[in-house]
CSV table of N, CA and C in Angstrom, one decimal:
chain,number,residue,atom,x,y,z
A,1405,UNK,N,59.2,12.6,-31.3
A,1405,UNK,CA,58.2,13.3,-30.7
A,1405,UNK,C,57.5,12.6,-29.6
A,1406,UNK,N,57.4,13.4,-28.5
A,1406,UNK,CA,56.9,12.5,-27.3
A,1406,UNK,C,55.4,12.5,-27.3
A,1407,UNK,N,54.9,11.4,-26.7
A,1407,UNK,CA,53.4,11.2,-26.6
A,1407,UNK,C,52.8,12.0,-25.4
A,1408,UNK,N,51.8,12.8,-25.7
A,1408,UNK,CA,51.1,13.6,-24.7
A,1408,UNK,C,50.4,12.9,-23.6
A,1409,UNK,N,50.7,13.0,-22.4
A,1409,UNK,CA,49.8,12.2,-21.4
A,1409,UNK,C,48.7,13.0,-21.1
A,1410,UNK,N,47.5,12.1,-21.1
A,1410,UNK,CA,46.1,12.8,-20.8
A,1410,UNK,C,45.9,12.5,-19.5
A,1411,UNK,N,45.5,13.6,-18.8
A,1411,UNK,CA,45.1,13.5,-17.2
A,1411,UNK,C,43.7,13.6,-17.1
A,1412,UNK,N,43.2,12.8,-16.1
A,1412,UNK,CA,41.8,12.7,-15.8
A,1412,UNK,C,41.7,12.8,-14.2
A,1413,UNK,N,40.9,13.6,-13.8
A,1413,UNK,CA,40.6,13.7,-12.3
A,1413,UNK,C,39.1,13.6,-12.0
A,1414,UNK,N,38.9,12.6,-11.1
A,1414,UNK,CA,37.6,12.3,-10.6
A,1414,UNK,C,37.3,12.9,-9.3
A,1415,UNK,N,36.3,13.6,-9.0
A,1415,UNK,CA,36.1,14.3,-7.7
A,1415,UNK,C,34.8,14.1,-7.3
A,1416,UNK,N,34.7,13.3,-6.2
A,1416,UNK,CA,33.3,13.0,-5.6
A,1416,UNK,C,32.9,14.3,-4.6
A,1417,UNK,N,31.6,14.4,-4.4
A,1417,UNK,CA,31.2,15.5,-3.5
A,1417,UNK,C,31.8,16.7,-4.0
A,1418,UNK,N,31.7,17.1,-5.2
A,1418,UNK,CA,32.3,18.2,-5.9
A,1418,UNK,C,31.8,19.5,-5.2
A,1419,UNK,N,30.6,19.5,-5.1
A,1419,UNK,CA,30.0,20.9,-4.6
A,1419,UNK,C,29.6,20.7,-3.1
A,1420,UNK,N,29.6,21.6,-2.4
A,1420,UNK,CA,28.9,21.6,-1.0
A,1420,UNK,C,27.4,21.2,-1.3
A,1421,UNK,N,26.8,20.5,-0.4
A,1421,UNK,CA,25.4,20.1,-0.5
A,1421,UNK,C,24.4,21.1,-0.9
A,1422,UNK,N,24.3,22.3,-0.3
A,1422,UNK,CA,23.4,23.2,-0.7
A,1422,UNK,C,23.5,23.7,-2.2
A,1423,UNK,N,24.6,23.8,-2.7
A,1423,UNK,CA,24.9,24.2,-4.1
A,1423,UNK,C,24.4,23.0,-4.9
A,1424,UNK,N,24.8,21.7,-4.6
A,1424,UNK,CA,24.4,20.7,-5.4
A,1424,UNK,C,23.0,20.5,-5.5
A,1425,UNK,N,22.2,20.8,-4.3
A,1425,UNK,CA,20.8,20.7,-4.3
A,1425,UNK,C,20.1,21.7,-5.1
A,1426,UNK,N,20.6,22.9,-5.2
A,1426,UNK,CA,20.1,23.9,-6.0
A,1426,UNK,C,20.2,23.5,-7.5
A,1427,UNK,N,21.3,23.1,-8.0
A,1427,UNK,CA,21.5,22.6,-9.3
A,1427,UNK,C,20.6,21.4,-9.6
A,1428,UNK,N,20.6,20.5,-8.7
A,1428,UNK,CA,19.6,19.4,-8.9
A,1428,UNK,C,18.3,19.7,-9.0
A,1429,UNK,N,17.8,20.7,-8.3
A,1429,UNK,CA,16.4,21.2,-8.3
A,1429,UNK,C,16.1,21.8,-9.6
A,1430,UNK,N,17.0,22.7,-10.1
A,1430,UNK,CA,16.8,23.3,-11.4
A,1430,UNK,C,16.8,22.4,-12.5
A,1431,UNK,N,17.7,21.5,-12.6
A,1431,UNK,CA,17.8,20.8,-13.8
A,1431,UNK,C,17.0,19.5,-13.8
A,1432,UNK,N,16.4,19.1,-12.7
A,1432,UNK,CA,15.6,17.9,-12.7
A,1432,UNK,C,14.1,18.3,-12.7
A,1433,UNK,N,13.9,19.5,-12.7
A,1433,UNK,CA,12.4,20.0,-12.7
A,1433,UNK,C,11.8,19.7,-14.1
A,1434,UNK,N,10.5,19.3,-14.1
A,1434,UNK,CA,9.9,19.0,-15.4
A,1434,UNK,C,9.8,20.3,-16.3
A,1435,UNK,N,10.0,21.5,-15.8
A,1435,UNK,CA,9.8,22.6,-16.6
A,1435,UNK,C,11.2,23.4,-17.1
A,1436,UNK,N,12.2,22.7,-16.7
A,1436,UNK,CA,13.6,23.2,-17.2
A,1436,UNK,C,13.6,23.0,-18.7
A,1437,UNK,N,14.0,24.0,-19.5
A,1437,UNK,CA,13.8,24.1,-20.9
A,1437,UNK,C,15.0,23.2,-21.7
A,1438,UNK,N,14.7,22.0,-21.8
A,1438,UNK,CA,15.5,21.1,-22.5
A,1438,UNK,C,15.1,21.2,-24.0
A,1439,UNK,N,16.0,21.0,-25.0
A,1439,UNK,CA,15.5,21.1,-26.4
A,1439,UNK,C,16.1,19.6,-27.0
A,1440,UNK,N,15.2,19.0,-27.8
A,1440,UNK,CA,15.4,17.7,-28.4
A,1440,UNK,C,16.4,17.8,-29.4
A,1441,UNK,N,17.5,17.0,-29.4
A,1441,UNK,CA,18.6,16.7,-30.2
A,1441,UNK,C,18.4,15.5,-30.9
A,1442,UNK,N,18.4,15.4,-32.2
A,1442,UNK,CA,18.1,14.2,-33.0
A,1442,UNK,C,19.2,13.3,-33.0
A,1443,UNK,N,20.5,13.7,-32.7
A,1443,UNK,CA,21.7,12.9,-32.7
A,1443,UNK,C,22.5,13.2,-31.6
A,1444,UNK,N,23.5,12.4,-31.2
A,1444,UNK,CA,24.3,12.6,-30.0
A,1444,UNK,C,25.7,13.1,-30.5
A,1445,UNK,N,26.6,12.4,-30.4
A,1445,UNK,CA,28.0,12.7,-30.8
A,1445,UNK,C,28.2,13.0,-32.3
A,1446,UNK,N,27.6,12.0,-33.1
A,1446,UNK,CA,28.0,12.0,-34.6
A,1446,UNK,C,26.8,12.4,-35.2
A,1447,UNK,N,26.8,13.5,-36.0
A,1447,UNK,CA,25.5,14.2,-36.5
A,1447,UNK,C,24.9,13.3,-37.6
A,1448,UNK,N,25.7,12.4,-38.1
A,1448,UNK,CA,25.1,11.4,-39.2
A,1448,UNK,C,24.5,10.2,-38.5
A,1449,UNK,N,24.8,9.9,-37.2
A,1449,UNK,CA,24.3,8.7,-36.5
A,1449,UNK,C,22.8,9.1,-35.8
A,1450,UNK,N,21.8,8.7,-36.4
A,1450,UNK,CA,20.6,8.9,-35.8
A,1450,UNK,C,20.0,7.9,-35.0
A,1451,UNK,N,20.9,6.9,-34.5
A,1451,UNK,CA,20.3,5.9,-33.7
A,1451,UNK,C,19.9,6.1,-32.4
A,1452,UNK,N,20.2,7.2,-31.9
A,1452,UNK,CA,19.7,7.7,-30.5
A,1452,UNK,C,19.6,9.3,-30.5
A,1453,UNK,N,19.0,9.7,-29.5
A,1453,UNK,CA,18.8,11.1,-29.3
A,1453,UNK,C,19.0,11.6,-27.8
A,1454,UNK,N,18.9,12.8,-27.5
A,1454,UNK,CA,19.0,13.2,-26.2
A,1454,UNK,C,18.4,14.6,-26.1
A,1455,UNK,N,18.3,15.2,-24.9
A,1455,UNK,CA,17.8,16.6,-24.8
A,1455,UNK,C,18.9,17.4,-24.2
A,1456,UNK,N,18.9,18.8,-24.6
A,1456,UNK,CA,20.1,19.5,-24.1
A,1456,UNK,C,19.6,20.9,-23.9
A,1457,UNK,N,20.2,21.5,-22.9
A,1457,UNK,CA,19.9,23.1,-22.8
A,1457,UNK,C,21.4,23.7,-22.9
A,1458,UNK,N,21.6,24.5,-23.9
A,1458,UNK,CA,22.9,25.2,-24.1
A,1458,UNK,C,22.8,26.4,-23.2
A,1459,UNK,N,23.8,26.5,-22.2
A,1459,UNK,CA,23.8,27.6,-21.3
A,1459,UNK,C,24.7,28.7,-21.7
A,1460,UNK,N,25.8,28.3,-22.4
A,1460,UNK,CA,26.9,29.2,-22.9
A,1460,UNK,C,27.5,28.7,-24.1
A,1461,UNK,N,27.4,29.5,-25.2
A,1461,UNK,CA,28.1,29.2,-26.4
A,1461,UNK,C,28.3,30.4,-27.2
A,1462,UNK,N,29.5,30.5,-27.9
A,1462,UNK,CA,29.9,31.7,-28.7
A,1462,UNK,C,29.7,33.1,-27.8
A,1463,UNK,N,30.0,33.0,-26.6
A,1463,UNK,CA,29.9,34.2,-25.8
A,1463,UNK,C,28.5,34.6,-25.4
A,1464,UNK,N,27.4,33.8,-25.6
A,1464,UNK,CA,26.2,34.1,-25.3
A,1464,UNK,C,25.7,33.2,-24.2
A,1465,UNK,N,25.3,33.8,-23.1
A,1465,UNK,CA,24.8,33.0,-21.9
A,1465,UNK,C,23.3,33.1,-21.9
A,1466,UNK,N,22.7,32.1,-21.2
A,1466,UNK,CA,21.2,32.1,-20.9
A,1466,UNK,C,21.1,32.4,-19.4
A,1467,UNK,N,19.9,32.5,-19.0
A,1467,UNK,CA,19.7,32.9,-17.6
A,1467,UNK,C,20.2,31.9,-16.6
A,1468,UNK,N,20.6,30.7,-17.0
A,1468,UNK,CA,21.0,29.7,-16.1
A,1468,UNK,C,22.5,29.7,-15.8
A,1469,UNK,N,23.3,30.5,-16.5
A,1469,UNK,CA,24.7,30.6,-16.3
A,1469,UNK,C,25.1,30.8,-14.9
A,1470,UNK,N,24.5,31.7,-14.1
A,1470,UNK,CA,24.8,32.0,-12.8
A,1470,UNK,C,24.6,30.9,-11.8
A,1471,UNK,N,23.3,30.4,-11.8
A,1471,UNK,CA,22.9,29.4,-10.7
A,1471,UNK,C,23.5,28.0,-11.0
A,1472,UNK,N,23.9,27.7,-12.2
A,1472,UNK,CA,24.3,26.4,-12.6
A,1472,UNK,C,25.8,26.4,-12.9
A,1473,UNK,N,26.4,27.3,-13.8
A,1473,UNK,CA,27.7,27.2,-14.1
A,1473,UNK,C,28.6,27.8,-13.2
A,1474,UNK,N,28.2,29.0,-12.7
A,1474,UNK,CA,29.2,29.6,-11.7
A,1474,UNK,C,29.6,28.9,-10.5
A,1475,UNK,N,28.9,28.1,-9.9
A,1475,UNK,CA,29.4,27.3,-8.7
A,1475,UNK,C,30.4,26.3,-9.2
A,1476,UNK,N,30.0,25.6,-10.5
A,1476,UNK,CA,31.0,24.6,-10.9
A,1476,UNK,C,32.3,25.2,-11.2
A,1477,UNK,N,32.3,26.4,-12.0
A,1477,UNK,CA,33.6,27.0,-12.4
A,1477,UNK,C,34.2,27.5,-11.3
A,1478,UNK,N,33.7,27.9,-10.2
A,1478,UNK,CA,34.4,28.4,-9.0
A,1478,UNK,C,35.4,27.4,-8.4
A,1479,UNK,N,35.2,26.1,-8.7
A,1479,UNK,CA,35.9,25.1,-8.1
A,1479,UNK,C,37.2,24.7,-8.9
A,1480,UNK,N,37.3,25.3,-10.2
A,1480,UNK,CA,38.4,24.9,-11.1
A,1480,UNK,C,39.2,26.2,-11.5
A,1481,UNK,N,40.4,26.1,-11.7
A,1481,UNK,CA,41.3,27.1,-12.2
A,1481,UNK,C,40.9,27.2,-13.7
A,1482,UNK,N,40.6,28.4,-14.1
A,1482,UNK,CA,40.3,28.5,-15.5
A,1482,UNK,C,40.6,30.0,-16.0
A,1483,UNK,N,40.8,30.2,-17.2
A,1483,UNK,CA,41.0,31.5,-17.7
A,1483,UNK,C,39.8,32.0,-18.8
A,1484,UNK,N,39.1,30.9,-19.2
A,1484,UNK,CA,37.9,31.3,-20.3
A,1484,UNK,C,37.0,30.2,-20.2
A,1485,UNK,N,35.7,30.6,-20.2
A,1485,UNK,CA,34.6,29.6,-20.4
A,1485,UNK,C,34.3,29.6,-21.9
A,1486,UNK,N,34.3,28.3,-22.4
A,1486,UNK,CA,34.1,28.2,-23.9
A,1486,UNK,C,32.6,27.8,-24.2
A,1487,UNK,N,32.2,26.8,-23.5
A,1487,UNK,CA,30.8,26.3,-23.7
A,1487,UNK,C,30.4,25.5,-22.4
A,1488,UNK,N,29.0,25.7,-22.3
A,1488,UNK,CA,28.5,25.0,-21.1
A,1488,UNK,C,27.0,24.5,-21.4
A,1489,UNK,N,26.7,23.3,-21.2
A,1489,UNK,CA,25.3,22.8,-21.4
A,1489,UNK,C,24.9,21.7,-20.5
A,1490,UNK,N,23.6,21.6,-20.4
A,1490,UNK,CA,23.0,20.5,-19.6
A,1490,UNK,C,22.4,19.4,-20.5
A,1491,UNK,N,22.9,18.1,-20.2
A,1491,UNK,CA,22.4,17.0,-21.1
A,1491,UNK,C,21.4,16.3,-20.3
A,1492,UNK,N,20.3,15.9,-20.9
A,1492,UNK,CA,19.4,14.9,-20.4
A,1492,UNK,C,19.2,13.7,-21.3
A,1493,UNK,N,19.6,12.4,-20.8
A,1493,UNK,CA,19.5,11.3,-21.5
A,1493,UNK,C,18.2,10.5,-21.0
A,1494,UNK,N,17.4,9.8,-21.9
A,1494,UNK,CA,16.2,9.1,-21.3
A,1494,UNK,C,16.6,7.6,-21.2
A,1495,UNK,N,15.9,6.9,-20.3
A,1495,UNK,CA,16.0,5.5,-20.0
A,1495,UNK,C,15.9,4.7,-21.3
A,1496,UNK,N,16.8,3.8,-21.5
A,1496,UNK,CA,16.7,2.9,-22.6
A,1496,UNK,C,16.7,1.4,-22.0
A,1497,UNK,N,16.0,0.5,-22.8
A,1497,UNK,CA,16.1,-1.0,-22.3
A,1497,UNK,C,17.4,-1.6,-22.3
A,1498,UNK,N,18.4,-1.2,-23.1
A,1498,UNK,CA,19.7,-1.8,-23.1
A,1498,UNK,C,20.7,-0.5,-23.2
A,1499,UNK,N,21.8,-0.5,-22.5
A,1499,UNK,CA,22.7,0.6,-22.7
A,1499,UNK,C,23.1,0.9,-24.2
A,1500,UNK,N,23.0,2.2,-24.4
A,1500,UNK,CA,23.4,2.6,-25.9
A,1500,UNK,C,24.7,3.5,-25.7
A,1501,UNK,N,25.7,3.0,-26.4
A,1501,UNK,CA,27.1,3.7,-26.3
A,1501,UNK,C,27.0,4.7,-27.6
A,1502,UNK,N,27.1,5.9,-27.3
A,1502,UNK,CA,27.2,6.9,-28.5
A,1502,UNK,C,28.6,6.8,-29.0
A,1503,UNK,N,28.9,7.4,-30.2
A,1503,UNK,CA,30.1,7.4,-30.8
A,1503,UNK,C,31.2,8.2,-30.0
A,1504,UNK,N,32.5,7.9,-30.1
A,1504,UNK,CA,33.6,8.5,-29.5
A,1504,UNK,C,33.6,9.8,-30.1
A,1505,UNK,N,34.0,10.9,-29.4
A,1505,UNK,CA,34.0,12.2,-29.9
A,1505,UNK,C,34.9,13.1,-29.0
A,1506,UNK,N,35.3,14.3,-29.4
A,1506,UNK,CA,35.7,15.3,-28.7
A,1506,UNK,C,34.7,16.4,-28.8
A,1507,UNK,N,34.7,17.3,-27.8
A,1507,UNK,CA,33.7,18.4,-27.6
A,1507,UNK,C,34.0,19.5,-28.7
A,1508,UNK,N,35.3,19.7,-29.2
A,1508,UNK,CA,35.6,20.6,-29.9
A,1508,UNK,C,37.1,20.5,-30.4
A,1509,UNK,N,37.4,20.9,-31.6
A,1509,UNK,CA,38.8,20.8,-32.1
A,1509,UNK,C,39.7,22.0,-31.7
A,1510,UNK,N,39.8,22.2,-30.4
A,1510,UNK,CA,40.6,23.3,-29.9
A,1510,UNK,C,41.1,22.8,-28.5
A,1511,UNK,N,42.3,23.4,-28.0
A,1511,UNK,CA,42.8,23.1,-26.8
A,1511,UNK,C,41.7,23.6,-25.7
A,1512,UNK,N,41.4,22.6,-24.9
A,1512,UNK,CA,40.5,22.9,-23.8
A,1512,UNK,C,40.6,21.8,-22.8
A,1513,UNK,N,39.8,22.0,-21.6
A,1513,UNK,CA,39.5,21.1,-20.6
A,1513,UNK,C,38.0,20.8,-20.5
A,1514,UNK,N,37.6,19.7,-20.1
A,1514,UNK,CA,36.1,19.4,-19.9
A,1514,UNK,C,36.0,19.1,-18.4
A,1515,UNK,N,34.8,19.7,-18.0
A,1515,UNK,CA,34.3,19.4,-16.6
A,1515,UNK,C,33.0,18.8,-16.9
A,1516,UNK,N,32.8,17.5,-16.6
A,1516,UNK,CA,31.6,16.8,-16.7
A,1516,UNK,C,31.1,16.5,-15.4
A,1517,UNK,N,29.9,17.1,-15.1
A,1517,UNK,CA,29.4,16.9,-13.7
A,1517,UNK,C,28.1,16.2,-13.7
A,1518,UNK,N,28.0,15.2,-12.9
A,1518,UNK,CA,26.7,14.3,-12.8
A,1518,UNK,C,25.8,15.0,-11.9
A,1519,UNK,N,24.5,15.1,-12.2
A,1519,UNK,CA,23.5,15.6,-11.4
A,1519,UNK,C,22.7,14.6,-10.7
A,1520,UNK,N,22.6,13.4,-11.2
A,1520,UNK,CA,21.9,12.3,-10.5
A,1520,UNK,C,22.7,11.1,-10.7
A,1521,UNK,N,22.5,10.0,-9.9
A,1521,UNK,CA,23.1,8.8,-9.8
A,1521,UNK,C,22.2,7.8,-10.7
A,1522,UNK,N,22.9,7.1,-11.5
A,1522,UNK,CA,22.2,6.0,-12.4
A,1522,UNK,C,23.3,5.2,-12.8
A,1523,UNK,N,22.9,4.0,-13.6
A,1523,UNK,CA,23.8,3.2,-14.1
A,1523,UNK,C,24.4,3.5,-15.6
A,1524,UNK,N,24.2,4.7,-16.0
A,1524,UNK,CA,24.8,5.3,-17.2
A,1524,UNK,C,26.3,5.7,-16.8
A,1525,UNK,N,27.0,6.0,-17.9
A,1525,UNK,CA,28.4,6.4,-17.6
A,1525,UNK,C,29.1,6.9,-18.7
A,1526,UNK,N,30.2,7.6,-18.4
A,1526,UNK,CA,31.0,8.2,-19.6
A,1526,UNK,C,32.1,7.2,-19.9
A,1527,UNK,N,32.3,6.8,-21.2
A,1527,UNK,CA,33.3,5.7,-21.6
A,1527,UNK,C,34.3,6.4,-22.3
A,1528,UNK,N,35.6,6.3,-22.0
A,1528,UNK,CA,36.6,6.9,-22.7
A,1528,UNK,C,37.4,6.0,-23.5
A,1529,UNK,N,38.0,6.5,-24.6
A,1529,UNK,CA,38.6,5.7,-25.7
A,1529,UNK,C,39.8,4.9,-25.1
A,1530,UNK,N,40.3,5.4,-23.9
A,1530,UNK,CA,41.5,4.6,-23.2
A,1530,UNK,C,41.0,3.5,-22.3
A,1531,UNK,N,39.6,3.3,-22.4
A,1531,UNK,CA,39.0,2.1,-21.7
A,1531,UNK,C,38.4,2.5,-20.4
A,1532,UNK,N,38.8,3.6,-19.8
A,1532,UNK,CA,38.1,4.0,-18.6
A,1532,UNK,C,36.7,4.3,-18.6
A,1533,UNK,N,36.1,3.9,-17.6
A,1533,UNK,CA,34.5,4.3,-17.4
A,1533,UNK,C,34.4,5.0,-16.2
A,1534,UNK,N,33.7,6.1,-16.3
A,1534,UNK,CA,33.3,7.0,-15.1
A,1534,UNK,C,31.8,7.0,-14.9
A,1535,UNK,N,31.5,6.4,-13.8
A,1535,UNK,CA,30.0,6.2,-13.6
A,1535,UNK,C,29.3,7.6,-13.2
A,1536,UNK,N,28.0,7.6,-13.6
A,1536,UNK,CA,27.2,8.8,-13.2
A,1536,UNK,C,26.8,8.7,-11.7
A,1537,UNK,N,27.5,9.5,-10.9
A,1537,UNK,CA,27.1,9.6,-9.5
A,1537,UNK,C,26.9,10.9,-9.1
A,1538,UNK,N,25.7,11.2,-8.6
A,1538,UNK,CA,25.3,12.6,-8.2
A,1538,UNK,C,26.4,13.4,-7.5
A,1539,UNK,N,26.7,14.6,-7.9
A,1539,UNK,CA,27.6,15.4,-7.3
A,1539,UNK,C,29.1,15.1,-7.5
A,1540,UNK,N,29.3,14.4,-8.6
A,1540,UNK,CA,30.6,13.9,-8.9
A,1540,UNK,C,31.0,14.7,-10.3
A,1541,UNK,N,32.3,15.1,-10.3
A,1541,UNK,CA,32.7,15.8,-11.5
A,1541,UNK,C,34.0,14.8,-12.0
A,1542,UNK,N,34.2,14.9,-13.3
A,1542,UNK,CA,35.3,14.4,-13.8
A,1542,UNK,C,35.8,15.4,-14.8
A,1543,UNK,N,37.1,15.7,-14.6
A,1543,UNK,CA,37.8,16.8,-15.3
A,1543,UNK,C,38.9,16.1,-16.2
A,1544,UNK,N,39.0,16.5,-17.4
A,1544,UNK,CA,39.9,15.8,-18.4
A,1544,UNK,C,40.3,16.6,-19.5
A,1545,UNK,N,41.4,16.4,-20.2
A,1545,UNK,CA,41.8,17.0,-21.3
A,1545,UNK,C,40.8,16.9,-22.5
A,1546,UNK,N,40.4,18.0,-23.1
A,1546,UNK,CA,39.5,17.9,-24.2
A,1546,UNK,C,39.9,17.1,-25.5
A,1547,UNK,N,41.1,16.7,-25.5
A,1547,UNK,CA,41.6,15.8,-26.6
A,1547,UNK,C,41.3,14.4,-26.4
A,1548,UNK,N,40.8,14.1,-25.2
A,1548,UNK,CA,40.4,12.7,-24.9
A,1548,UNK,C,39.0,12.4,-25.4
A,1549,UNK,N,39.1,11.4,-26.3
A,1549,UNK,CA,37.8,11.0,-27.0
A,1549,UNK,C,37.0,10.2,-25.9
A,1550,UNK,N,35.7,10.6,-25.9
A,1550,UNK,CA,34.8,9.8,-25.0
A,1550,UNK,C,33.5,9.7,-25.5
A,1551,UNK,N,32.7,9.0,-24.9
A,1551,UNK,CA,31.3,8.7,-25.4
A,1551,UNK,C,30.3,8.6,-24.2
A,1552,UNK,N,29.0,8.9,-24.4
A,1552,UNK,CA,28.0,8.7,-23.4
A,1552,UNK,C,27.4,7.3,-23.5
A,1553,UNK,N,27.0,6.7,-22.4
A,1553,UNK,CA,26.3,5.5,-22.4
A,1553,UNK,C,25.1,5.7,-21.5
A,1554,UNK,N,23.9,5.3,-22.1
A,1554,UNK,CA,22.8,5.6,-21.6
A,1554,UNK,C,22.5,4.6,-20.4
A,1555,UNK,N,21.5,5.0,-19.5
A,1555,UNK,CA,21.2,4.4,-18.4
A,1555,UNK,C,20.0,3.4,-18.5
A,1556,UNK,N,19.8,2.4,-17.7
A,1556,UNK,CA,18.7,1.5,-17.8
A,1556,UNK,C,17.8,1.4,-16.6
A,1557,UNK,N,18.3,2.1,-15.5
A,1557,UNK,CA,17.7,2.1,-14.1
A,1557,UNK,C,16.9,3.2,-13.8
A,1558,UNK,N,17.2,4.4,-14.2
A,1558,UNK,CA,16.5,5.7,-13.9
A,1558,UNK,C,15.8,6.3,-15.2
A,1559,UNK,N,14.8,7.0,-15.0
A,1559,UNK,CA,14.2,7.7,-16.2
A,1559,UNK,C,15.0,8.6,-16.9
A,1560,UNK,N,15.9,9.4,-16.1
A,1560,UNK,CA,16.8,10.3,-16.8
A,1560,UNK,C,18.2,10.3,-16.3
A,1561,UNK,N,19.2,10.6,-17.0
A,1561,UNK,CA,20.5,10.9,-16.8
A,1561,UNK,C,20.9,12.3,-17.1
A,1562,UNK,N,21.1,13.0,-16.1
A,1562,UNK,CA,21.4,14.4,-16.2
A,1562,UNK,C,23.0,14.9,-15.8
A,1563,UNK,N,23.5,15.4,-16.9
A,1563,UNK,CA,24.9,15.8,-16.5
A,1563,UNK,C,25.1,17.2,-17.2
A,1564,UNK,N,26.1,18.0,-16.6
A,1564,UNK,CA,26.4,19.3,-17.1
A,1564,UNK,C,27.8,19.1,-17.8
A,1565,UNK,N,28.0,19.6,-19.0
A,1565,UNK,CA,29.2,19.6,-19.8
A,1565,UNK,C,29.8,20.9,-19.9
A,1566,UNK,N,31.0,21.3,-19.3
A,1566,UNK,CA,31.6,22.6,-19.4
A,1566,UNK,C,33.0,22.4,-20.2
A,1567,UNK,N,33.1,23.3,-21.2
A,1567,UNK,CA,34.5,23.3,-21.9
A,1567,UNK,C,35.1,24.6,-21.4
A,1568,UNK,N,36.4,24.5,-21.1
A,1568,UNK,CA,37.0,25.8,-20.7
A,1568,UNK,C,38.6,25.7,-20.8
A,1569,UNK,N,39.2,26.8,-20.8
A,1569,UNK,CA,40.6,27.0,-20.9
A,1569,UNK,C,41.2,27.2,-19.6
């Protein structure tokens, strides 16, 4: 049985500046509707929390699908949108590494888009670290286990997580 090679692509300046600025303005405003989540990757681990806005799940979109998700998905070849959400992590005194996880036990790809620059990052089980750099995307196989690492330099770390086929 051959081992499956997992591919990861990091793309700087993913969106044209006007589209990036629109998404940044929407997601960084204090009135964007984030919801408190008591756990991060592992529902049993309550050592850290984050805030999230689910834009698309189970075929149900919110009003933010068009201004946030459409510009991002227009840049990738895809056949189906499975899930899209905006994550907001708060500043911590020391970096907190959440548990390794996959977003779902189904064949898919992940587009993880950074809205702001900070010293938080996404850490992959294979040892790779992808920093949070504004307007940067990382696209990877959904079978690749990853974890979020909180930032210590900025009040918030905002990223958009999209699962697609």
